[in-house]
Amino acid sequence: MLKNKVAVITGSTSGIGAGCAKALAKEGCHVVLNGFGDAAEIDALRSSIETDYGVKCLYHSADMTKPDEIASLFEMAAKEFGGVDILINNAGIQYVSPIAEFPTEKWDAIIAINLSSAFHTMHHAIPLMTKRGWGRIINMASAHALVASPNKGAYVAAKHGIAGLTKTAALEVARDNITVNAICPGYVWTPLVEKQIPDTARTRGMTEEEVINDVMLAAAATKKFTTIEQVAGLAVFLCSDVAENITGSLQSIDGGWTAQ
Ligand code: NAD
């Protein structure tokens, strides 16, 4: 379905991003991985995608807080693959603290990585997609693009911001055969979520089990975590031909959390 398309996925060395990379490669896309981590592990992921799915997979280490490194990521994709068809803005971090105690540098980092980077990537990707006459942009937002939780001020602000940026970009490129949508997952079991369990337990004075059951899954009507494969499956669907008229939308995949 997506054979020989070129996908750039930020923050794809782990979690949801790595899942999206594999799912798109399975459909025949060439992939540019990005993100941090152990060099040997990243290279093992890169080469396993090539051997498992018979596509070309490259890695670029661009730090999403650095606009010049983001520019270099797109220069590489254009040089190596001749363009970009699919962009998934997925890189993201979390920090849990009340606003009164929230460290300024954490606020700045979350806004830069979770929100501003999507402006910088789209700034480079849209001209490349317009040139090819086709494009799919997916912004990995969150249920926190729609509703808030205490102690996640920067994350909720960034994700609400990404929702607005998604809609604006969708309107700007609507006549260019490029769609722009956001995926809004509830809790997905990934390293990002695992890492926030002890922090939330500390700030709310709970046990880690209480955080899982009474905080993370409290609002999910299904009482289930979303899986990486389910999010990646939705991303593949949004890249497919039948999704060509879905644009500017916020796609919830949250077990009924934001239905309430
Ligand atoms: P993760 O921690 O497993 O992966 C995050 C990725 O971002 C990693 O590859 C990491 O190296 C990369 N990254 C971090 N800082 C970066 C930077 N400065 N430059 C480049 N890459 C950087 O997290 P995840 O749970 O897979 O989250 C992926 C996205 O999904 C995030 O945007 C997150 O907000 C969103 N999301 C996650 C959940 C969840 O429950 N896990 C729910 C809703 C939304």
Tab-separated table of N, CA, C and O in Angstrom, residues 10 80 83 91 95 116 135 145 151 153 155 159 177 186 189 219 229 232:
chain	number	residue	atom	x	y	z
A	10	THR	N	10.117	11.175	14.072
A	10	THR	CA	10.961	11.686	15.151
A	10	THR	C	10.725	10.837	16.410
A	10	THR	O	9.646	10.292	16.613
A	80	GLU	N	19.219	11.413	0.457
A	80	GLU	CA	19.294	9.948	0.373
A	80	GLU	C	18.087	9.329	-0.324
A	80	GLU	O	18.203	8.294	-0.974
A	83	GLY	N	13.270	12.850	-1.231
A	83	GLY	CA	12.091	13.551	-0.712
A	83	GLY	C	11.548	12.882	0.523
A	83	GLY	O	12.137	11.917	1.050
A	91	ALA	N	8.484	12.560	18.783
A	91	ALA	CA	9.411	12.742	19.917
A	91	ALA	C	8.684	13.464	21.044
A	91	ALA	O	7.948	14.426	20.808
A	95	TYR	N	7.313	15.549	32.265
A	95	TYR	CA	7.797	15.875	33.601
A	95	TYR	C	6.590	16.199	34.456
A	95	TYR	O	5.702	16.924	34.019
A	116	SER	N	7.353	22.764	19.664
A	116	SER	CA	8.058	23.566	18.646
A	116	SER	C	8.711	22.699	17.582
A	116	SER	O	8.774	23.094	16.409
A	135	GLY	N	1.271	13.801	0.589
A	135	GLY	CA	1.912	13.807	1.901
A	135	GLY	C	0.969	13.419	3.017
A	135	GLY	O	-0.260	13.570	2.916
A	145	ALA	N	-4.160	16.397	24.842
A	145	ALA	CA	-4.436	17.488	23.884
A	145	ALA	C	-5.891	17.936	24.022
A	145	ALA	O	-6.296	18.954	23.472
A	151	ASN	N	-0.500	18.638	37.541
A	151	ASN	CA	0.950	18.411	37.606
A	151	ASN	C	1.601	18.111	36.258
A	151	ASN	O	2.738	17.674	36.205
A	153	GLY	N	1.550	20.517	33.600
A	153	GLY	CA	1.283	21.790	32.934
A	153	GLY	C	1.962	21.911	31.577
A	153	GLY	O	1.326	22.270	30.579
A	155	TYR	N	3.310	19.580	29.605
A	155	TYR	CA	2.886	18.533	28.664
A	155	TYR	C	1.497	18.844	28.107
A	155	TYR	O	1.261	18.763	26.897
A	159	LYS	N	0.646	19.682	24.261
A	159	LYS	CA	-0.250	18.800	23.493
A	159	LYS	C	-1.493	19.567	23.013
A	159	LYS	O	-1.968	19.322	21.909
A	177	ASN	N	-3.062	17.722	-1.543
A	177	ASN	CA	-3.007	16.263	-1.379
A	177	ASN	C	-2.160	15.842	-0.170
A	177	ASN	O	-1.549	14.777	-0.169
A	186	GLY	N	-4.571	7.529	24.907
A	186	GLY	CA	-4.569	7.496	26.364
A	186	GLY	C	-3.246	6.864	26.772
A	186	GLY	O	-2.270	6.902	26.019
A	189	TRP	N	1.554	1.643	27.166
A	189	TRP	CA	2.624	1.097	28.012
A	189	TRP	C	3.964	1.195	27.281
A	189	TRP	O	4.298	0.383	26.430
A	219	ALA	N	-9.513	6.867	34.261
A	219	ALA	CA	-10.466	7.480	33.321
A	219	ALA	C	-10.764	6.582	32.121
A	219	ALA	O	-11.699	6.853	31.362
A	229	GLU	N	1.106	-1.239	19.169
A	229	GLU	CA	0.656	-1.755	17.865
A	229	GLU	C	-0.658	-1.096	17.438
A	229	GLU	O	-0.882	-0.853	16.253
A	232	ALA	N	0.224	2.396	16.236
A	232	ALA	CA	0.915	2.294	14.933
A	232	ALA	C	-0.071	1.916	13.831
A	232	ALA	O	0.023	2.413	12.700
